[in-house]
Coordinates of C-alpha atoms and ligand atoms in Angstrom, one line a residue:
M223 CA -24.9 12.7 -23.1
L224 CA -22.5 10.0 -24.4
T225 CA -21.9 8.5 -27.9
R226 CA -23.1 4.9 -28.3
E227 CA -19.4 3.9 -28.3
E228 CA -18.7 5.8 -25.0
N229 CA -21.7 4.2 -23.5
Q230 CA -20.5 0.7 -24.4
F231 CA -17.0 1.6 -23.1
L232 CA -18.3 2.4 -19.7
T233 CA -20.9 -0.4 -19.3
Q234 CA -19.6 -3.6 -20.8
V235 CA -18.5 -6.2 -18.2
G236 CA -17.2 -9.2 -20.3
R237 CA -13.6 -10.4 -20.3
G238 CA -11.5 -8.4 -22.7
T239 CA -13.9 -5.4 -22.8
P240 CA -12.5 -2.1 -21.4
G241 CA -15.0 -2.0 -18.5
G242 CA -14.8 -5.7 -17.8
E243 CA -11.0 -5.5 -17.4
L244 CA -11.3 -2.7 -14.9
L245 CA -14.0 -4.6 -12.8
R246 CA -11.7 -7.6 -12.8
R247 CA -9.1 -5.7 -10.7
Y248 CA -11.5 -5.7 -7.7
W249 CA -12.7 -8.6 -5.5
Q250 CA -16.4 -9.1 -6.0
P251 CA -18.9 -10.9 -3.7
V252 CA -20.5 -14.0 -5.1
A253 CA -22.6 -15.5 -2.3
P254 CA -23.2 -15.4 1.5
S255 CA -20.7 -18.0 3.0
G256 CA -23.6 -19.5 4.9
E257 CA -25.3 -20.6 1.7
L258 CA -22.7 -23.4 1.1
T259 CA -23.3 -26.2 3.5
A260 CA -22.3 -29.8 3.9
E261 CA -25.8 -30.7 2.4
K262 CA -25.6 -28.2 -0.4
P263 CA -21.9 -27.5 -1.1
I264 CA -22.2 -26.3 -4.7
K265 CA -23.8 -23.2 -6.3
A266 CA -23.8 -22.1 -9.9
V267 CA -23.0 -18.4 -10.1
R268 CA -22.8 -15.9 -13.0
I269 CA -20.5 -12.9 -12.6
L270 CA -19.0 -10.5 -15.1
G271 CA -20.6 -12.5 -17.9
E272 CA -18.8 -15.8 -16.8
D273 CA -20.7 -18.9 -15.8
L274 CA -19.0 -20.5 -12.8
V275 CA -19.5 -23.0 -10.0
L276 CA -18.7 -22.1 -6.4
F277 CA -18.1 -25.0 -4.1
R278 CA -17.0 -25.8 -0.5
D279 CA -14.9 -29.0 -0.2
T280 CA -15.4 -31.4 2.7
K281 CA -12.4 -29.8 4.5
G282 CA -14.1 -26.4 4.4
G283 CA -12.0 -24.9 1.6
Y284 CA -13.7 -22.9 -1.2
G285 CA -13.3 -23.0 -4.9
L286 CA -14.7 -21.2 -8.0
V287 CA -14.2 -22.8 -11.4
A288 CA -15.7 -22.6 -14.9
K289 CA -19.1 -24.3 -15.0
Q290 CA -18.7 -26.5 -18.2
C291 CA -16.5 -29.5 -17.8
P292 CA -13.5 -29.5 -20.1
H293 CA -14.1 -33.2 -21.0
R294 CA -17.5 -33.1 -22.8
R295 CA -19.1 -29.9 -21.3
A296 CA -21.5 -31.2 -18.7
S297 CA -22.2 -28.8 -15.8
L298 CA -20.1 -29.1 -12.7
A299 CA -23.0 -27.5 -10.8
Y300 CA -24.5 -31.0 -10.5
G301 CA -21.1 -32.5 -9.4
R302 CA -20.0 -33.8 -6.0
V303 CA -17.3 -32.5 -3.7
D304 CA -14.7 -34.4 -1.6
D305 CA -11.7 -33.3 0.5
E306 CA -9.7 -32.4 -2.6
G307 CA -12.2 -30.6 -4.9
I308 CA -15.2 -31.0 -7.2
R309 CA -16.0 -34.0 -9.5
C310 CA -18.0 -33.8 -12.7
P311 CA -21.3 -35.7 -12.5
Y312 CA -21.0 -37.2 -16.0
H313 CA -17.7 -39.2 -16.2
G314 CA -16.1 -38.3 -12.9
W315 CA -13.2 -36.0 -13.8
K316 CA -12.1 -34.3 -10.6
F317 CA -10.7 -30.7 -10.2
A318 CA -8.9 -29.0 -7.4
A319 CA -9.8 -25.4 -6.4
S320 CA -6.7 -24.4 -8.4
G321 CA -8.5 -25.8 -11.5
Q322 CA -5.9 -28.6 -11.9
C323 CA -7.5 -31.9 -13.0
L324 CA -6.8 -34.5 -10.4
E325 CA -8.5 -37.6 -11.7
M326 CA -9.8 -39.0 -15.0
P327 CA -11.3 -42.3 -13.8
A328 CA -11.8 -43.9 -17.3
E329 CA -8.3 -43.0 -18.6
P330 CA -5.0 -45.0 -18.1
K331 CA -3.3 -44.1 -14.8
D332 CA -0.3 -42.5 -16.6
T333 CA -2.3 -40.4 -19.1
P334 CA -0.4 -37.2 -20.0
M335 CA -3.8 -35.5 -20.3
L336 CA -4.1 -35.3 -16.5
N337 CA -1.3 -32.7 -16.1
R338 CA -2.4 -30.8 -19.2
I339 CA -6.1 -30.2 -18.3
R340 CA -6.7 -27.2 -16.1
Q341 CA -10.1 -25.8 -15.6
P342 CA -10.3 -21.9 -15.4
A343 CA -10.4 -21.2 -11.6
Y344 CA -10.4 -18.1 -9.4
P345 CA -9.3 -17.4 -5.8
V346 CA -12.1 -17.2 -3.2
Q347 CA -11.9 -15.5 0.2
K348 CA -14.4 -15.1 3.0
L349 CA -15.1 -11.9 5.0
G350 CA -18.1 -10.4 6.7
G351 CA -20.2 -13.4 5.9
L352 CA -19.6 -13.1 2.1
L353 CA -17.5 -15.1 -0.2
F354 CA -15.5 -12.9 -2.5
A355 CA -13.9 -13.9 -5.9
Y356 CA -11.1 -12.3 -7.8
L357 CA -11.3 -12.7 -11.6
G358 CA -8.3 -10.5 -12.6
P359 CA -4.6 -10.9 -13.4
D360 CA -1.8 -11.6 -10.8
P361 CA -0.6 -10.3 -8.5
V362 CA -3.9 -10.8 -6.6
P363 CA -4.6 -7.7 -4.4
L364 CA -5.7 -7.9 -0.8
L365 CA -9.4 -8.3 -0.1
P366 CA -10.2 -4.9 1.5
R367 CA -11.2 -5.2 5.2
W368 CA -13.8 -2.5 5.1
D369 CA -15.4 -1.6 8.4
V370 CA -18.9 -3.1 7.8
L371 CA -17.2 -6.4 6.9
A372 CA -14.5 -6.5 9.6
W373 CA -16.0 -4.8 12.6
E374 CA -16.6 -7.2 15.5
R375 CA -18.5 -5.4 18.2
G376 CA -22.1 -5.8 17.1
K377 CA -24.2 -8.0 14.8
R378 CA -24.0 -8.4 11.0
W379 CA -26.5 -9.8 8.5
I380 CA -27.0 -9.9 4.7
D381 CA -29.8 -9.2 2.3
V382 CA -29.5 -10.9 -1.1
Q383 CA -31.7 -9.0 -3.6
S384 CA -33.4 -10.6 -6.5
V385 CA -31.3 -10.1 -9.7
L386 CA -32.1 -6.8 -11.3
E387 CA -32.5 -6.5 -15.1
C388 CA -30.2 -3.6 -15.7
N389 CA -26.5 -2.7 -16.1
W390 CA -24.5 -2.1 -13.0
V391 CA -23.6 1.5 -13.9
Q392 CA -27.2 2.6 -13.5
A393 CA -27.0 1.6 -9.9
M394 CA -23.8 3.5 -9.3
E395 CA -24.9 6.7 -11.0
N396 CA -27.9 6.7 -8.7
S397 CA -25.4 6.9 -5.7
V398 CA -24.1 10.3 -7.0
D399 CA -27.5 11.6 -8.0
P400 CA -28.8 13.7 -5.0
S401 CA -31.8 15.3 -6.8
H402 CA -33.6 11.9 -6.9
L403 CA -33.9 11.8 -3.1
Y404 CA -36.5 14.6 -3.1
W405 CA -38.8 12.8 -5.6
L406 CA -38.2 9.1 -5.8
H407 CA -37.8 8.7 -2.0
G408 CA -39.9 11.8 -1.1
V409 CA -43.0 9.7 -0.5
T410 CA -41.5 7.5 2.2
A411 CA -38.3 9.0 3.5
H412 CA -37.6 11.8 5.9
L413 CA -37.4 14.0 2.9
A414 CA -41.2 13.9 2.4
K415 CA -41.4 17.4 3.8
S416 CA -39.2 18.7 1.0
V417 CA -40.6 16.8 -1.9
G418 CA -39.6 18.6 -5.1
H419 CA -37.4 21.1 -3.2
Y420 CA -33.9 20.2 -4.4
E421 CA -31.5 21.9 -2.0
E422 CA -28.0 23.1 -2.9
G423 CA -25.2 21.9 -0.7
H424 CA -24.2 18.6 -2.3
E425 CA -20.5 18.0 -2.7
F426 CA -18.6 15.1 -4.3
L427 CA -15.0 14.9 -3.0
P428 CA -12.7 12.4 -4.7
F429 CA -10.7 10.4 -2.1
E430 CA -8.4 7.4 -2.1
Y431 CA -11.2 4.8 -2.3
G432 CA -13.7 6.6 -4.5
I433 CA -16.0 9.6 -4.0
M434 CA -17.0 11.0 -0.6
K435 CA -20.5 12.5 -0.9
R436 CA -21.4 15.3 1.5
R437 CA -24.8 16.9 1.9
T438 CA -25.1 20.1 4.0
T439 CA -28.7 21.0 4.8
P440 CA -29.0 24.7 5.6
P441 CA -30.3 25.6 9.1
K442 CA -34.1 25.7 9.3
K443 CA -34.0 28.9 11.4
P444 CA -31.3 31.5 12.3
G445 CA -29.0 30.2 15.0
D446 CA -29.3 26.6 14.1
K447 CA -26.3 24.7 12.7
P448 CA -26.2 23.2 9.2
E449 CA -26.7 19.5 9.2
I450 CA -24.1 17.2 7.6
D451 CA -24.6 13.8 6.0
Q452 CA -21.6 12.2 4.4
H453 CA -20.8 8.7 3.2
P454 CA -18.7 7.3 0.4
L455 CA -19.2 5.6 -2.9
L456 CA -16.4 3.0 -2.9
F457 CA -15.1 2.7 -6.4
P458 CA -16.1 1.1 -8.6
N459 CA -19.3 -0.6 -7.6
T460 CA -20.1 -0.3 -3.9
L461 CA -22.1 2.2 -1.7
R462 CA -21.3 2.6 2.0
H463 CA -24.3 4.0 3.8
V464 CA -26.0 4.3 7.2
S465 CA -29.5 4.4 8.4
K466 CA -31.5 4.2 11.7
S467 CA -33.7 1.1 12.4
K468 CA -37.4 1.9 12.6
A469 CA -37.7 -1.2 14.8
N470 CA -35.2 -0.4 17.6
G471 CA -33.7 3.0 16.8
A472 CA -30.3 1.5 16.4
I473 CA -27.7 2.9 13.9
R474 CA -27.3 0.4 11.0
H475 CA -24.2 0.7 8.8
N476 CA -24.4 -1.0 5.5
L477 CA -22.4 -1.8 2.3
Q478 CA -24.3 -2.2 -0.9
F479 CA -22.4 -4.2 -3.5
R480 CA -23.8 -3.9 -7.0
V481 CA -22.2 -6.9 -8.7
P482 CA -22.3 -7.1 -12.5
V483 CA -23.8 -10.5 -13.4
D484 CA -23.5 -9.6 -17.1
D485 CA -24.1 -6.5 -19.3
T486 CA -27.8 -6.3 -18.5
H487 CA -28.1 -7.9 -15.0
T488 CA -26.9 -6.9 -11.6
Q489 CA -26.9 -8.7 -8.3
V490 CA -27.1 -6.5 -5.2
F491 CA -25.8 -7.8 -1.8
V492 CA -26.4 -5.5 1.2
V493 CA -24.3 -6.2 4.3
Y494 CA -25.6 -4.6 7.5
F495 CA -23.7 -4.0 10.8
E496 CA -25.4 -2.8 13.9
P497 CA -22.9 -1.8 16.7
S498 CA -23.8 -3.3 20.1
A499 CA -22.3 -3.3 23.5
T500 CA -23.2 -7.0 24.1
E501 CA -22.9 -8.8 20.8
R502 CA -19.8 -10.0 18.9
T503 CA -19.5 -11.1 15.3
G504 CA -16.1 -12.2 14.0
G505 CA -15.1 -11.0 10.5
D506 CA -14.7 -14.6 9.5
A507 CA -18.0 -15.8 10.8
D508 CA -20.9 -17.0 8.7
V509 CA -23.9 -14.6 9.3
P510 CA -27.6 -14.8 8.7
F511 CA -28.8 -14.0 5.2
A512 CA -32.2 -13.6 3.6
P513 CA -33.6 -13.0 0.1
F514 CA -34.9 -9.5 -0.6
H515 CA -37.5 -9.4 -3.4
V516 CA -37.9 -6.2 -5.3
R517 CA -41.3 -7.4 -6.6
D518 CA -44.3 -8.9 -4.9
E519 CA -46.1 -12.2 -6.0
Q520 CA -48.0 -10.3 -8.7
G521 CA -44.7 -9.0 -10.1
Q522 CA -45.3 -5.4 -8.9
Y523 CA -42.5 -3.4 -7.4
R524 CA -42.7 -3.1 -3.6
L525 CA -42.5 0.7 -3.8
D526 CA -42.9 1.3 0.0
Q527 CA -39.2 0.3 0.3
V528 CA -36.5 2.8 -0.4
L529 CA -34.2 0.2 -2.0
V530 CA -37.0 -0.9 -4.3
Q531 CA -37.7 2.6 -5.4
D532 CA -34.1 2.8 -6.5
A533 CA -34.2 -0.6 -8.2
M534 CA -37.4 0.4 -10.1
A535 CA -35.7 3.5 -11.4
W536 CA -32.6 1.5 -12.6
E537 CA -34.6 -1.2 -14.3
T538 CA -37.0 1.2 -16.1
Q539 CA -34.0 3.0 -17.5
G540 CA -33.5 -0.1 -19.7
G541 CA -31.1 -3.1 -19.8
I542 CA -28.3 -0.7 -20.7
A543 CA -29.6 2.9 -20.4
D544 CA -29.2 4.7 -23.8
R545 CA -27.0 7.6 -22.7
S546 CA -26.9 8.8 -26.3
V547 CA -30.4 10.3 -26.0
E548 CA -30.3 11.6 -22.4
N549 CA -30.0 15.2 -21.3
L550 CA -27.9 15.9 -18.2
G551 CA -28.7 19.0 -16.2
S552 CA -26.6 21.0 -13.6
A553 CA -27.9 18.9 -10.8
D554 CA -26.3 15.8 -12.4
H555 CA -22.8 17.0 -11.7
G556 CA -22.1 13.9 -9.5
V557 CA -23.2 11.6 -12.3
A558 CA -20.8 13.4 -14.7
L559 CA -18.0 13.1 -12.1
Y560 CA -18.5 9.4 -11.6
R561 CA -18.5 8.8 -15.4
R562 CA -15.3 10.8 -15.7
L563 CA -13.7 8.8 -12.9
L564 CA -14.8 5.5 -14.5
K565 CA -13.4 6.5 -17.9
E566 CA -10.1 7.6 -16.4
Q567 CA -9.7 4.4 -14.4
I568 CA -10.6 2.2 -17.4
A569 CA -7.9 4.1 -19.3
A570 CA -5.4 3.6 -16.5
V571 CA -5.9 -0.2 -16.6
Q572 CA -5.5 -0.1 -20.4
K573 CA -2.1 1.6 -19.9
G574 CA -1.1 -1.1 -17.4
A575 CA -1.5 1.1 -14.2
E576 CA -3.2 0.1 -11.0
P577 CA -6.7 1.6 -10.7
L578 CA -8.2 3.5 -7.7
G579 CA -8.6 1.9 -4.3
I580 CA -6.6 -1.4 -4.7
V581 CA -5.2 -2.4 -1.4
R582 CA -1.9 -4.2 -1.1
D583 CA -0.5 -3.0 2.2
P584 CA -1.5 -5.5 5.0
K585 CA -1.0 -2.7 7.7
I586 CA -3.5 -0.5 6.0
N587 CA -5.8 -3.5 5.5
R588 CA -6.0 -4.3 9.2
L589 CA -9.3 -2.3 9.3
I590 CA -10.4 0.3 6.8
E591 CA -12.9 2.7 8.4
F592 CA -14.8 5.5 6.7
D593 CA -15.8 9.0 7.9
V594 CA -19.5 8.3 7.7
I595 CA -21.6 11.0 9.4
N596 CA -25.4 11.5 9.5
E597 CA -26.4 14.1 12.0
R598 CA -30.1 13.7 11.2
I599 CA -30.1 10.2 12.8
G600 CA -27.7 11.2 15.6
L601 CA -24.4 10.0 14.0
S602 CA -22.3 13.2 14.3
T603 CA -18.8 11.7 14.4
P604 CA -17.6 8.6 12.5
E605 CA -17.9 5.4 14.5
T606 CA -14.6 3.5 15.0
Q607 CA -13.9 0.3 16.6
A608 CA -10.6 -1.5 17.2
V609 CA -10.5 -5.1 16.0
A610 CA -10.5 -7.4 19.0
Ligands
FES464 S1 -18.3 -34.3 -19.2 FE1 -17.3 -34.0 -17.3 S2 -16.3 -35.9 -17.0 FE2 -17.2 -36.1 -18.9
FE2_465 FE1 -32.0 6.3 -3.8

């Protein structure tokens, strides 16, 4: 249980809030790179409570600037791009990706306003088929080259979930909440056999990028070995997971980014990577992407899907779950640990320190692979793959 103030402290995402300042230390995905095309080079995006416009100029460079034009506030989302930047649809002011105003067509050539006007703008980088943005202070850290984003020997694709009506922390607490597996997913998953039988053997091991989760399932009969399943929560807002395809039996690694849109909305991007002896996908390539709807046409949750079962639980907890009236039990020790970590890291940023998992060393960032194991689906040692 938290006080109302503690709950706000952990969940707010806006600029200047404690949690919002922590989140701004990390690169966040904003869209699949393949979504911006020559025909449709502009997309309005909302992230961390800020309304922005993402664009691709005609040279292929990306920019992310505040949505409202600094002249008289029209939306740049309806603007036009050229080889230098984006132009407002109303009176034609033009902005570079740096935010610098480049043209004010109706003003005298030598107007001093031109130098002075600078639209808020953020750096954008592309990796693993996603465009990532950094909304924090300088110096800008490296965009982490996590395995699922940077691996090349296989194929990659992205699901873009419908925006969820809940705060991002609800999604992250779910990733350190093992007792829900046996109920929420018990009807569809391999755990059906054990519905309701919460088993001991869940560990949460803090490591340099977050929390490594390890489940050890006891042997079913004497002489059998215990079965290990381990994968990390990448602090603050990503889950690294693995599953086996029902269609072709292949191992599918994934990264689930739970991106805060604002205090009460969350956008989930799931990047999949399926290793393959024959296929190649460069880390800088656009990849296929598709919408993933958590509700059907009647507005009902598609509860036969594991990811929807989770989304249903997060949304029904409320826009921001009221943690002042909850009751944590002993099986919630992972949730308690995650909250402690979040609180500590927010406090670290407030003191001017660097939070957990920021990458600044290019050597380390060549490829960051994780020790993901899932013996149940036949993944008994972590997969590794040199970058070609
Ligand atoms: S409102 Fe954008 S140029 Fe006038
Ligand atoms: Fe779940």
